[in-house]
Coordinates of C-alpha atoms in Angstrom, one line a residue:
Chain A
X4 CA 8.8 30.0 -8.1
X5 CA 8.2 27.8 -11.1
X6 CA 5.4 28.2 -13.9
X7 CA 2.3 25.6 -13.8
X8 CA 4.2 24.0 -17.1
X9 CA 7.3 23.9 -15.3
X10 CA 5.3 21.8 -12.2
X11 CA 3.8 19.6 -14.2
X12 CA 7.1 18.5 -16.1
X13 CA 8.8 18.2 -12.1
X14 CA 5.8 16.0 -11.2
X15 CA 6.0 14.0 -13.9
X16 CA 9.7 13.4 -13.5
X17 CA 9.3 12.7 -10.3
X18 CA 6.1 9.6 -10.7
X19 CA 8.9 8.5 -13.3
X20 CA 11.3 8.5 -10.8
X21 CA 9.4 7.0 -8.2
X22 CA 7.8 4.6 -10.4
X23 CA 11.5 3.4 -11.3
X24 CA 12.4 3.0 -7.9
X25 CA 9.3 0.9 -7.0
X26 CA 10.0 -1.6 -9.9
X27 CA 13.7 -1.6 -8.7
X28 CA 12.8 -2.3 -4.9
X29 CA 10.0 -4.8 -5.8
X30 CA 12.6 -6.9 -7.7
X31 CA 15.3 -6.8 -5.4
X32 CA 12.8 -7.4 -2.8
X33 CA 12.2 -11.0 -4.5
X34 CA 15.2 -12.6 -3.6
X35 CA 15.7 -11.3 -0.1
X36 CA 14.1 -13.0 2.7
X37 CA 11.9 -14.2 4.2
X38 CA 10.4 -15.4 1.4
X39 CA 6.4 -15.1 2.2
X40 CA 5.6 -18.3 0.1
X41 CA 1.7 -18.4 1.5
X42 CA 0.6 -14.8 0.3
X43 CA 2.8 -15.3 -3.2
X44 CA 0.4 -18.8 -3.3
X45 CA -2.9 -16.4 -1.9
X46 CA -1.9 -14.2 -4.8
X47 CA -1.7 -16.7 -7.3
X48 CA -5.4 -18.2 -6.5
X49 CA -6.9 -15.2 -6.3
X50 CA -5.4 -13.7 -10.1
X51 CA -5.0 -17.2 -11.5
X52 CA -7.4 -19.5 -11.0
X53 CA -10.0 -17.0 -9.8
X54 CA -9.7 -15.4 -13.4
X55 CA -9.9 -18.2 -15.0
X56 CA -13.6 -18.2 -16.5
X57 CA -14.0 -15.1 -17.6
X58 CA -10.4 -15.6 -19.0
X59 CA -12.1 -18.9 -21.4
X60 CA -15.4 -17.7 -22.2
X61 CA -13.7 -14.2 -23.4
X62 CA -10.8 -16.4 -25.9
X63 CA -13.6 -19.1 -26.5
X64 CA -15.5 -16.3 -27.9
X65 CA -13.0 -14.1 -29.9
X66 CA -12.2 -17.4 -31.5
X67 CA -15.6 -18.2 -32.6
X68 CA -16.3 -14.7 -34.1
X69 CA -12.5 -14.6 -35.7
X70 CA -14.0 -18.3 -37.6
X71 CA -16.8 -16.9 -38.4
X72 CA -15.6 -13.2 -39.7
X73 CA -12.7 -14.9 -41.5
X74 CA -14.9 -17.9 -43.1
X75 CA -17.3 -15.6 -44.2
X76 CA -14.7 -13.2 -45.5
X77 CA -13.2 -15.9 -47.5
X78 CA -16.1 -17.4 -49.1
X79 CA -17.0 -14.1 -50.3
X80 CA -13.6 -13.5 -52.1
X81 CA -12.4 -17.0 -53.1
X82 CA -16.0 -18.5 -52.9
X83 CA -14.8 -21.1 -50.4
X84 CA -13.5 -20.7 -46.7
X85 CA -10.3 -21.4 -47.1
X86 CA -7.1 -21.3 -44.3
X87 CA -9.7 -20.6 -41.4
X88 CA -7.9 -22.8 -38.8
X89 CA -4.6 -21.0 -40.3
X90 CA -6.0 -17.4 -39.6
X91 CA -7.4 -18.1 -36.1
X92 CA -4.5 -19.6 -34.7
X93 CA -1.8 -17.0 -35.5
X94 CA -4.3 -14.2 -34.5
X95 CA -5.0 -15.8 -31.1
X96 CA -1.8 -17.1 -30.3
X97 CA 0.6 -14.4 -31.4
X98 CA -1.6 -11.4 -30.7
X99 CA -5.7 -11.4 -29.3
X100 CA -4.2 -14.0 -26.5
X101 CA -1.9 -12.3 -24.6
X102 CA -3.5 -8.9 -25.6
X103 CA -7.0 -10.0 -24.3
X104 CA -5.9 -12.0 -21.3
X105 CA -3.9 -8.9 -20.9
X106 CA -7.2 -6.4 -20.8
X107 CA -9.4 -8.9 -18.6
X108 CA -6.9 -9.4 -16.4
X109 CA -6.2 -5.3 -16.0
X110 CA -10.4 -5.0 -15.0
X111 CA -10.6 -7.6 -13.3
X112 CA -6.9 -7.4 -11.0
X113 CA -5.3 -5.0 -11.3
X114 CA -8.3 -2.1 -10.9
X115 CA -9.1 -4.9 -7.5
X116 CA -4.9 -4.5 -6.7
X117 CA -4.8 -0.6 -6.6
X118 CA -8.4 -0.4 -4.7
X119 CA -7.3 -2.9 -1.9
X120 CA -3.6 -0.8 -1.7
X121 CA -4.8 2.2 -2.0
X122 CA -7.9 1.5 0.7
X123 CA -4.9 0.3 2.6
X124 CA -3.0 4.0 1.9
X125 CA -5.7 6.1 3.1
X126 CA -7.2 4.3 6.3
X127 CA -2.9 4.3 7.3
X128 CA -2.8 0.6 7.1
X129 CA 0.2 0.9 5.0
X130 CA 2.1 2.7 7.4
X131 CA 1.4 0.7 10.4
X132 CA 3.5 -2.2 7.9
X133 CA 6.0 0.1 8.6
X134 CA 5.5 1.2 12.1
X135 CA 5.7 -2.6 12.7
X136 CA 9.0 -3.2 11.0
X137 CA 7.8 -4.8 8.0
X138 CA 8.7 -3.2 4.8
X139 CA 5.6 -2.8 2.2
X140 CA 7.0 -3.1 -0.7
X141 CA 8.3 -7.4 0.5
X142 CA 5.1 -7.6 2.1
X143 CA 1.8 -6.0 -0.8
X144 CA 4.0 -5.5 -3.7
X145 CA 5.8 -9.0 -4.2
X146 CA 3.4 -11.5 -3.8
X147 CA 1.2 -9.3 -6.6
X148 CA 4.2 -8.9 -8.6
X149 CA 5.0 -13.1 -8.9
X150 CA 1.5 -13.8 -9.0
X151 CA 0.9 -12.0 -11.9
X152 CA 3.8 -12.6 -13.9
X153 CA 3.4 -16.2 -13.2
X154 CA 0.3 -16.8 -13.4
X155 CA -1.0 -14.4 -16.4
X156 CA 0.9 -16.1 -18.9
X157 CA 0.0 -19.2 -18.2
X158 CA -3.8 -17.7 -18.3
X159 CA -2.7 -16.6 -21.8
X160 CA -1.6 -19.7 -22.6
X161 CA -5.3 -21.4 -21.8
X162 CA -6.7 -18.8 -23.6
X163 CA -4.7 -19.7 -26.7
X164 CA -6.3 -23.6 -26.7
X165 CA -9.4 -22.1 -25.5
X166 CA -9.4 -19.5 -28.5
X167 CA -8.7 -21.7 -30.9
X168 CA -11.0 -24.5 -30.0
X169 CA -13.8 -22.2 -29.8
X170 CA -12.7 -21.3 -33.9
X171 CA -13.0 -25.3 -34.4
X172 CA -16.5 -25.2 -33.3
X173 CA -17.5 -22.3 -35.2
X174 CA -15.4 -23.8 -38.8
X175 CA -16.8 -28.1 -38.2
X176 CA -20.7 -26.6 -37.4
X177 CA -21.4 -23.0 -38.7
X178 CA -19.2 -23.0 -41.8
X179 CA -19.0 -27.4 -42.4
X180 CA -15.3 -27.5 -42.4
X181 CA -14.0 -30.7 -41.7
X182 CA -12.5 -31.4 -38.9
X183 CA -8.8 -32.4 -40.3
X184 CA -9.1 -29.3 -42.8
X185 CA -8.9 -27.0 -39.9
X186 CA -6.4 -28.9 -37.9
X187 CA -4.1 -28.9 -40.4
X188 CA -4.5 -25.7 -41.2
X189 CA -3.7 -24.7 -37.8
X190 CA -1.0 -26.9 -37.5
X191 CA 0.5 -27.1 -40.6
X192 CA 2.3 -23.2 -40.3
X193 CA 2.3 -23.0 -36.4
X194 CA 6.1 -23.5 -35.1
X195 CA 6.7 -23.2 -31.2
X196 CA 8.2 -19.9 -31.8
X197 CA 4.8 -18.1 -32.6
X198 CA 4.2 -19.6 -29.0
X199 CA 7.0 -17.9 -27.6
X200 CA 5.9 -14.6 -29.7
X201 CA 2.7 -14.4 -27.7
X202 CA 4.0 -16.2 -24.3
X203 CA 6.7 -13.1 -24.2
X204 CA 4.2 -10.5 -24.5
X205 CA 2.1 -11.7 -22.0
X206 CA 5.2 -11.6 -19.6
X207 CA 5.7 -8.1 -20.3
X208 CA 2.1 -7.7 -20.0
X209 CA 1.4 -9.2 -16.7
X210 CA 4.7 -6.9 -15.3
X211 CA 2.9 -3.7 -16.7
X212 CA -0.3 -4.4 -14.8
X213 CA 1.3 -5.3 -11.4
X214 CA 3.6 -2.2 -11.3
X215 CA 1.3 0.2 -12.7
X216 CA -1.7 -1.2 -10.5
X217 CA 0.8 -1.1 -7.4
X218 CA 2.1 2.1 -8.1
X219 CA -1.1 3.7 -8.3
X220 CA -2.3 2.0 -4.9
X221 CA 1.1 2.6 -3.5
X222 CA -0.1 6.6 -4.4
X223 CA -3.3 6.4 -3.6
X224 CA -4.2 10.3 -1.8
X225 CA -7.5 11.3 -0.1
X226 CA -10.5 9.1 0.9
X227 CA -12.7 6.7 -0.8
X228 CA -12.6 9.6 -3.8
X229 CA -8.6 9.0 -3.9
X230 CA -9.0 5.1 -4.4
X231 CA -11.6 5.7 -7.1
X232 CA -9.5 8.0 -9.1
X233 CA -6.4 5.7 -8.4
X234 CA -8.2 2.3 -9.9
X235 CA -9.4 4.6 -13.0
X236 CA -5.8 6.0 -14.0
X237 CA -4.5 2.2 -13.1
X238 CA -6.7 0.6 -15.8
X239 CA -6.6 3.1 -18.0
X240 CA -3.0 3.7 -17.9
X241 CA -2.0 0.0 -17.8
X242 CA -4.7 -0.8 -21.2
X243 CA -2.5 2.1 -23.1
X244 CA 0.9 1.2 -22.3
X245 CA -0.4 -2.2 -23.3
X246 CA -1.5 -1.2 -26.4
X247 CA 1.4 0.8 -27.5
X248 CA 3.8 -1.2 -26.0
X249 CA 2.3 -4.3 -28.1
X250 CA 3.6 -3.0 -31.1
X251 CA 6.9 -2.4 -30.1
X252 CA 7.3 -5.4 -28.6
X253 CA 5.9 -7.2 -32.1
X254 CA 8.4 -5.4 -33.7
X255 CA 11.2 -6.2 -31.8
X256 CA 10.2 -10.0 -31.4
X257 CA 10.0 -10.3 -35.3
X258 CA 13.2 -8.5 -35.7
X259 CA 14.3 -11.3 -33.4
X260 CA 13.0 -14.1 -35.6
X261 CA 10.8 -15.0 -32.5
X262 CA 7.6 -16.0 -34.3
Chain B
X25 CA 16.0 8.9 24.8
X26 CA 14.7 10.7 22.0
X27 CA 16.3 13.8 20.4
X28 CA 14.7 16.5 17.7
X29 CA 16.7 18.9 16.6
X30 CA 16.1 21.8 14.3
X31 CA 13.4 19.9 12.4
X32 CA 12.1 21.0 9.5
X33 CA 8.9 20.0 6.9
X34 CA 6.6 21.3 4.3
X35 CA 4.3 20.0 2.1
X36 CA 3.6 22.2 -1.0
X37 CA 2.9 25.8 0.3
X38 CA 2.3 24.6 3.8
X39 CA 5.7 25.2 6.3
X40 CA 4.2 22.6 9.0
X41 CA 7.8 22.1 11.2
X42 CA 10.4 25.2 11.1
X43 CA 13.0 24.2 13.5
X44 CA 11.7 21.9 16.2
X45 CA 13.8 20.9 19.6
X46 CA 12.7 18.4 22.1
X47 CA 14.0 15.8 24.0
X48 CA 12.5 13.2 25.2
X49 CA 14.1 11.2 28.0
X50 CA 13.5 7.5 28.8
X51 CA 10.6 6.1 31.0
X52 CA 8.9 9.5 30.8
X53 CA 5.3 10.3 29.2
X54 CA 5.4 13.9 27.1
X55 CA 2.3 15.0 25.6
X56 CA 2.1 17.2 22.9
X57 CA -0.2 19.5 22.7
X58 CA -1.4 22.1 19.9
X59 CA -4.2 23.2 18.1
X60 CA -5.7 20.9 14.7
X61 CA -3.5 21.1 12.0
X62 CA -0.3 22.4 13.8
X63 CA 1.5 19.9 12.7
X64 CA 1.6 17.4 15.7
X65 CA 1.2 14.3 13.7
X66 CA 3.8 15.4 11.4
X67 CA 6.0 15.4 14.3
X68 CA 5.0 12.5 15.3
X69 CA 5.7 10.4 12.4
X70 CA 9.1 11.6 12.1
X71 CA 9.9 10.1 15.2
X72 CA 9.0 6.8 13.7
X73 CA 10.4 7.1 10.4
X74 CA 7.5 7.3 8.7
X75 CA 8.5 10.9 7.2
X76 CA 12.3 12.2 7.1
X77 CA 13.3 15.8 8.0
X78 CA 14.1 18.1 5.6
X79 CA 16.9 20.0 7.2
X80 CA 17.6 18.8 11.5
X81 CA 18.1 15.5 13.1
X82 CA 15.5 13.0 14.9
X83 CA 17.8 10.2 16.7
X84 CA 16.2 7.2 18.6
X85 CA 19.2 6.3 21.1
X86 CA 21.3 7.9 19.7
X87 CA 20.8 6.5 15.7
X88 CA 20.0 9.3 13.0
X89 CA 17.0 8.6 11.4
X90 CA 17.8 10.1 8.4
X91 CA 21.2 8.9 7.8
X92 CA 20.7 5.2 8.2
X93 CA 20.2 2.7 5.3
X94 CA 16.5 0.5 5.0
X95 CA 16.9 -1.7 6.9
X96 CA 18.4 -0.3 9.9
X97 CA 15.3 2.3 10.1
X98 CA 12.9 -1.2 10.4
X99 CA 15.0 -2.3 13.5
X100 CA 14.7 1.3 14.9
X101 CA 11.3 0.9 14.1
X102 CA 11.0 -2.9 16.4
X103 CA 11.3 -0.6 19.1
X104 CA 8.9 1.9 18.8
X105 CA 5.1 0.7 19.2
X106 CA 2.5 3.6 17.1
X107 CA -1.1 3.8 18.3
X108 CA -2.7 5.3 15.1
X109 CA -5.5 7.5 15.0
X110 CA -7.9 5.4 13.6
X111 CA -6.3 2.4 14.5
X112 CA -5.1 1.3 11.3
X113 CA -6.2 -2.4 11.9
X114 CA -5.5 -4.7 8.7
X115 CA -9.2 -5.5 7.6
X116 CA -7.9 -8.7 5.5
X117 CA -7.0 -10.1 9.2
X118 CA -8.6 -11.0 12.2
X119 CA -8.1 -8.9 15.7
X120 CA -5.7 -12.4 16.4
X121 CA -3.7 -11.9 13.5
X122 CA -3.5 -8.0 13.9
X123 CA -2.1 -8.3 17.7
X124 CA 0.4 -11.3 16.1
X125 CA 1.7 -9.6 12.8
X126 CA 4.3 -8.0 14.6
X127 CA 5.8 -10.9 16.4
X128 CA 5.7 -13.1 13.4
X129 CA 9.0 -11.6 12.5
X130 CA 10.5 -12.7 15.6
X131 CA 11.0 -15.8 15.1
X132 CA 9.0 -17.0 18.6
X133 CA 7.0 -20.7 18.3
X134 CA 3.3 -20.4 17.4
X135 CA 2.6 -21.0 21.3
X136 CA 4.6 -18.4 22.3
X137 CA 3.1 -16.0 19.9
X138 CA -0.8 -17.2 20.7
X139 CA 0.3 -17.0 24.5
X140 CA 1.7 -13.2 23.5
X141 CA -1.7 -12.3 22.1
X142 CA -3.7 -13.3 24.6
X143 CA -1.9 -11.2 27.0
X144 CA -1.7 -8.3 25.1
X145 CA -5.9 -8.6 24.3
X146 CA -6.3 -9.1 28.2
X147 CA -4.4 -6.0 29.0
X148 CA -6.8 -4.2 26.7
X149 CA -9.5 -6.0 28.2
X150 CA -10.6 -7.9 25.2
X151 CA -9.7 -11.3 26.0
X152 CA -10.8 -13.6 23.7
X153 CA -12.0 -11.5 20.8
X154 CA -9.4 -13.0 18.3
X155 CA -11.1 -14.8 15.4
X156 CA -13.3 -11.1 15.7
X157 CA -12.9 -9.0 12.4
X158 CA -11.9 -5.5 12.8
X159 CA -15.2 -4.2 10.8
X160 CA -17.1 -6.2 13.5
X161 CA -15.9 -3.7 16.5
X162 CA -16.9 -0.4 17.5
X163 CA -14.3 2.4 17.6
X164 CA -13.2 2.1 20.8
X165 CA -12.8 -1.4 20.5
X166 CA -10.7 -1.4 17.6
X167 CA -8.4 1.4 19.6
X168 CA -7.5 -1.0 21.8
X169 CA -6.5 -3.7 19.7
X170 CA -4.5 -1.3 17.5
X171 CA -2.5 -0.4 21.3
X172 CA -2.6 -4.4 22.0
X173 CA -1.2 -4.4 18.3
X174 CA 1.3 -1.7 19.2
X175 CA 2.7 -3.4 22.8
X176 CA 2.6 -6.4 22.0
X177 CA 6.0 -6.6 20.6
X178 CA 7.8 -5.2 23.9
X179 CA 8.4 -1.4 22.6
X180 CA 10.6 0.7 24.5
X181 CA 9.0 3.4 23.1
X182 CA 5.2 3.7 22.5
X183 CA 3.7 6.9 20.6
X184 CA 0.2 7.5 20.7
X185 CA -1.7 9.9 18.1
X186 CA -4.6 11.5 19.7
X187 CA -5.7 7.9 21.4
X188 CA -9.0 9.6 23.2
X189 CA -10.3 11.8 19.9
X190 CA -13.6 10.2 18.7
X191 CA -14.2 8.3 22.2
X192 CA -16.7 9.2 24.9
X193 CA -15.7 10.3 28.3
X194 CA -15.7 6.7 29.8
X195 CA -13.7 5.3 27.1
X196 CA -11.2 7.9 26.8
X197 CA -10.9 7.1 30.5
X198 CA -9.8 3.9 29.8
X199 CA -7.9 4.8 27.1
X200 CA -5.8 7.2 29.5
X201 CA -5.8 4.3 32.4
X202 CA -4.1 1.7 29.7
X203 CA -1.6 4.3 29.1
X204 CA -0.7 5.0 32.7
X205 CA -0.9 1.3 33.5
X206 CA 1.9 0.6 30.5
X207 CA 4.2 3.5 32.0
X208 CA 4.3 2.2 35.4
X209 CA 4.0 -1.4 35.2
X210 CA 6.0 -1.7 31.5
X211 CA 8.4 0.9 32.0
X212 CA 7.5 2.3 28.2
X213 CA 8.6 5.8 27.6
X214 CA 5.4 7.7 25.6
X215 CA 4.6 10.3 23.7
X216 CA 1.2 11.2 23.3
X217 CA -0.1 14.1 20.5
X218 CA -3.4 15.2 21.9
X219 CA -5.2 18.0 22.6
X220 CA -7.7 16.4 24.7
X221 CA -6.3 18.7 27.9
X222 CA -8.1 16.4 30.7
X223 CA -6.1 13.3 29.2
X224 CA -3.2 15.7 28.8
X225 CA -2.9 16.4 32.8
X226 CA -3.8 12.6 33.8
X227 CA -1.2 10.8 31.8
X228 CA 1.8 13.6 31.4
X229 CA 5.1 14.2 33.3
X230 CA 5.8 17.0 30.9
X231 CA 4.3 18.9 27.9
X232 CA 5.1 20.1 25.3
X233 CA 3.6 22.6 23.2
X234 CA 3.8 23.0 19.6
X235 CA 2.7 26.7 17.3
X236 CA 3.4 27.8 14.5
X237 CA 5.8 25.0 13.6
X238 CA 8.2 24.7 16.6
X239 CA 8.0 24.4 20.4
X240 CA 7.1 27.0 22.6
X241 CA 7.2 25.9 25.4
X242 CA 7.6 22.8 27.7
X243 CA 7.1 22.0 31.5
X244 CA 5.4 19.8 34.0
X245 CA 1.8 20.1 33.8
X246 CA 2.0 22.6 37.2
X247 CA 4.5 24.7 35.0
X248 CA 1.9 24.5 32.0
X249 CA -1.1 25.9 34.1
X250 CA 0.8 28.5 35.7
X251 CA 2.5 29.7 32.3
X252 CA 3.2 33.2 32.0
X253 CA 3.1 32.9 28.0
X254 CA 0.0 34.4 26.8
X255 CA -0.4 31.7 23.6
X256 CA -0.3 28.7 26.4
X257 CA -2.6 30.2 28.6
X258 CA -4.7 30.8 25.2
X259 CA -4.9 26.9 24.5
X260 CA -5.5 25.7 27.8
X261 CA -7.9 27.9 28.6
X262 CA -9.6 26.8 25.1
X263 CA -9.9 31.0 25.0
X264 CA -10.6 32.3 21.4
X265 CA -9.5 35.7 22.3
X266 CA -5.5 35.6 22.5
X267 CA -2.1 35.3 20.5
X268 CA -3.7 32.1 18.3
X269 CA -5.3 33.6 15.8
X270 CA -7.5 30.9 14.0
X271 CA -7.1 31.4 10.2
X272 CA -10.8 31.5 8.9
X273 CA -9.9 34.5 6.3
X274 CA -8.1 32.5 4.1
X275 CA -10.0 29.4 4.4
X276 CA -13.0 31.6 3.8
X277 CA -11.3 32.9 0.3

C-alpha cells in the first residue's frame, strides 16, 4: 500500500509520537502516587555516587591537559602563560563539564538503563508489571528519570571543582604559576551565572539520557541481539542529540544573559 | 465471565485474529488449543490487556477493555492472575519478593504479606525457597513460582500460557495437578493456551479451538474427540495429512 519511503517517514512519526507520549506519562507519573521513594534512592546510588570516579578522574584530567594546551599555547604567542586559570574555568564550567559528565554518564547509565529494560522487554518481565497491576512507566521509568536529572547535575557540578583543580595542579607544578595568579584568574571573571550556564545544560542533559535510554529499553524487540542493538542506538543517539542540542541550548542561554 | 467478540489483530503482514467469539463463563477451565503460531498467545494477552483489539470487544465482567481509561484496565488487571511462558520472574528480586510484588499494592501489613507468600510457595510446593534467586532454579521451578506469583493475589481469573511446554512428563504432571487443585479448591475460573493434548483432556471442561484466526470449534473434551470436523480431528490426532496445511513453502522462500 505505501512505498518503503513512505514507511519509513510513518515509522518515524510514529517513535516521535510514542517517544512524546513516554516523556508525557513519565512526568505525570511523578506526582501521582505512590511515590516509590526507595527505588528513586536505589536509582540515585547506583547513577550518582556509583559514577562518581570515573566522573573525577575524567574532569581532573580534561583540566590538566586544557592547563597545559592553553599555557603552552600562550607562552608561545605572548611568551608568558598568561589567563590560564581564566581559560580553564569557563571551558570546564560552561561547557567540557556538563558536556563530559554528559557523555560518561550516557556509557556508563544510560547504555546499563536500556540493557536492564530492554532484558526486561524480551524475557516478558515488563508485562508481568502489567499483568500484576502495576504500571511500568511509575514503576522502571521514574525512579531513572529523577535519578538522573537529580543526580547528573550535581555530578557536573563535582566535575567543575574537580576540572578545575586538576588545571591548578598542572599551572602551580608544570607551568610555575603561582598559586594566587591562577586563582584570580579564575575568579576574577567567573560570576554565578556562568554556573547556572553549565548547571542548565547538564539538566537538559541528564533528561535526554533518561528518555532516550528508556525509550529505547521500553522498545527493546527480539533476544539478546534486540538489547544489543537497543543500548547501541541509545548511546549513540543520546551522544548526538547532546551534541547538537548543546549548541542550541548555548545560544539560547546567552541570548538569555545566563552566563 | 469473559466475553470475545469479533476480535481482530495483525502485526505487519501477518492477520493473526479475524473475528474471534468465545465466552468464557465463571468457575470453568477452557483450553485453547491450536497449532504454533496460530495466534493463541495473541488471544490470550488481549484478555489481560496486554494488547487491544483492533476492531471487536474483550469484556472482563462485563468492562470493555478497550474503552476504559489507565487506570481502570490495572484494576481489571487485580483480577486476572497470567502464568507466563517462561515465567517472566523479575531477576533483580528474590522468589520472596516475586511471590510479594503483587500484594505490595494492597496495602496488607508486612506479616500478612510474608504469611501470604508462604502459602502461595507451599501450594507450589516450594516452601521456603524465598531469599532463592530466580537464576538459581531450574525451569520447572521457576514455573511454579511465576503461578505462586500469579495466585497469590486472590485472582478470579487465572490464564495460563502453555504452563507444561518445556517440562518433562512428571513435571508437567504437576503442573496440570496445581491447576486442577486451584479450580476446585479456589474456585478460579482458567484458561489455559496449550497444545499439549494430554494436559488439554486432564484439566478442561471445554475447548476451544483456534485456525486460521478465529474459533472453529468448541465442546467438552468428549465433543472434541468425537468431532465430525476434519481440521479438529487433524490436530488431535497430531495427523499431518488433513485440512492444516503447514506452510513450509513460503518459509522455505
Amino acid at each position: 500500500m505505501f512505498n518503503k519511503t513512505e514507511e519509513k517517514i510513518i515509522e518515524l512519526l510514529n517513535s516521535l509520537a510514542s517517544s512524546f507520549i513516554l516523556v508525557y506519562k513519565t512526568i505525570i507519573s511523578c506526582f501521582m502516587k505512590p511515590f516509590e521513594t526507595n527505588l528513586v534512592i536505589y536509582q540515585m546510588v547506583g547513577i550518582g555516587l556509583r559514577s562518581l570516579p570515573v566522573t573525577i578522574l575524567t574532569s581532573f584530567s580534561v583540566g590538566m591537559v586544557l592547563a597545559l594546551q592553553a599555557g603552552y599555547s600562550a607562552m608561545y604567542v605572548f611568551n608568558e602563560p598568561l589567563y590560564v586559570g581564566t581559560i580553564v574555568t569557563f571551558s570546564i564550567i560552561k561547557e567540557l563539564g556538563p558536556v563530559l559528565t554528559a557523555t560518561v554518564i550516557t556509557g556508563r547509565v544510560g547504555a546499563a538503563i536500556t540493557a536492564e529494560l530492554g532484558t526486561m522487554k524480551v524475557t516478558e518481565q515488563i508485562d508481568a508489571l502489567y499483568t500484576l497491576g502495576t504500571n511500568p512507566v511509575k514503576y522502571l521509568a521514574v525512579p531513572r528519570f529523577l535519578a538522573c536529572i537529580t543526580m547528573i547535575p550535581i555530578l557536573a557540578t563535582i566535575a567543575n571543582i574537580f576540572g578545575v583543580v586538576g588545571g591548578f595542579v598542572v599551572s602551580r607544578y608544570k607551568l610555575d604559576i603561582p598559586s594566587t595568579v591562577y586563582w584570580t584568574d579564575t575568579l576574577d571573571f567567573l560570576k554565578i551565572d556562568d554556573f547556572f550556564h553549565g548547571f542548565i545544560k547538564s539538566v537538559f542533559f541528564a533528561a535526554i539520557i533518561a528518555f532516550v535510554a528508556i525509550y529505547k529499553g521500553f522498545g527493546t524487540k527480539g533476544g539478546a541481539e534486540g538489547v544489543g542493538k537497543a543500548t547501541t542506538q541509545a548511546v549513540v543517539t543520546t551522544l548526538v542529540l547532546i551534541l547538537v542540542i548543546d549548541y542550541f541550548l548555548s545560544a539560547l542561554l546567552v541570548a538569555l544573559r545566563i552566563g | 465471565m469473559i466475553k470475545i467478540e469479533n476480535v481482530h489483530k495483525h502485526f505487519n503482514e501477518n492477520y493473526v485474529l479475524r473475528g474471534v467469539n468465545l465466552e468464557v463463563k465463571d468457575g470453568e477451565t477452557l483450553t485453547i488449543i491450536g497449532g504454533s503460531g496460530s495466534g493463541k498467545t495473541v488471544l490470550l494477552r488481549h484478555i489481560v490487556g496486554l494488547f487491544l483489539a483492533e476492531r471487536g470487544t474483550v469484556e472482563v465482567d462485563g468492562i470493555n477493555l478497550g474503552a476504559v481509561r489507565e487506570h481502570e484496565l490495572h484494576e481489571v488487571q487485580k483480577k486476572i492472575g497470567f502464568l507466563f511462558q517462561d515465567g517472566a520472574l523479575f531477576d533483580s528480586l528474590s522468589v520472596g519478593e516475586n511471590v510479594a510484588f503483587g500484594l505490595r499494592y494492597m496495602n496488607l501489613s508486612e506479616q500478612v504479606i510474608h504469611k501470604k507468600v508462604s502459602e502461595c510457595l507451599m501450594h507450589v510446593g516450594l516452601a521456603g525457597i524465598e531469599s532463592v534467586r530466580p537464576s538459581e532454579l531450574s525451569g520447572g521451578m521457576k514455573k511454579r513460582v511465576a503461578l505462586a506469583r500469579a495466585i497469590a493475589r486472590d485472582p478470579k481469573y487465572m490464564l495460563y500460557d502453555e504452563p507444561t511446554t518445556g517440562l518433562d512428563p512428571i513435571f508437567s504432571d504437576v503442573i496440570n495437578e496445581l491447576i486442577l487443585d486451584l479450580q476446585k479448591n479456589l474456585k478460579m475460573t482458567s484458561i489455559v493456551v496449550t497444545h499439549d493434548l494430554k494436559s488439554v483432556y486432564k484439566v478442561s471442561n471445554r475447548i476451544a479451538m483456534l485456525l486460521e484466526g478465529k474459533i472453529i470449534e468448541t465442546g467438552t473434551p468428549d465433543e472434541i474427540k468425537n468431532s465430525v470436523n476434519p481440521s479438529v480431528q487433524q490436530f488431535i490426532n497430531g495427523s499431518s495429512k488433513g485440512p492444516i496445511k503447514l506452510k513450509i513453502k513460503e518459509y522455505q522462500e
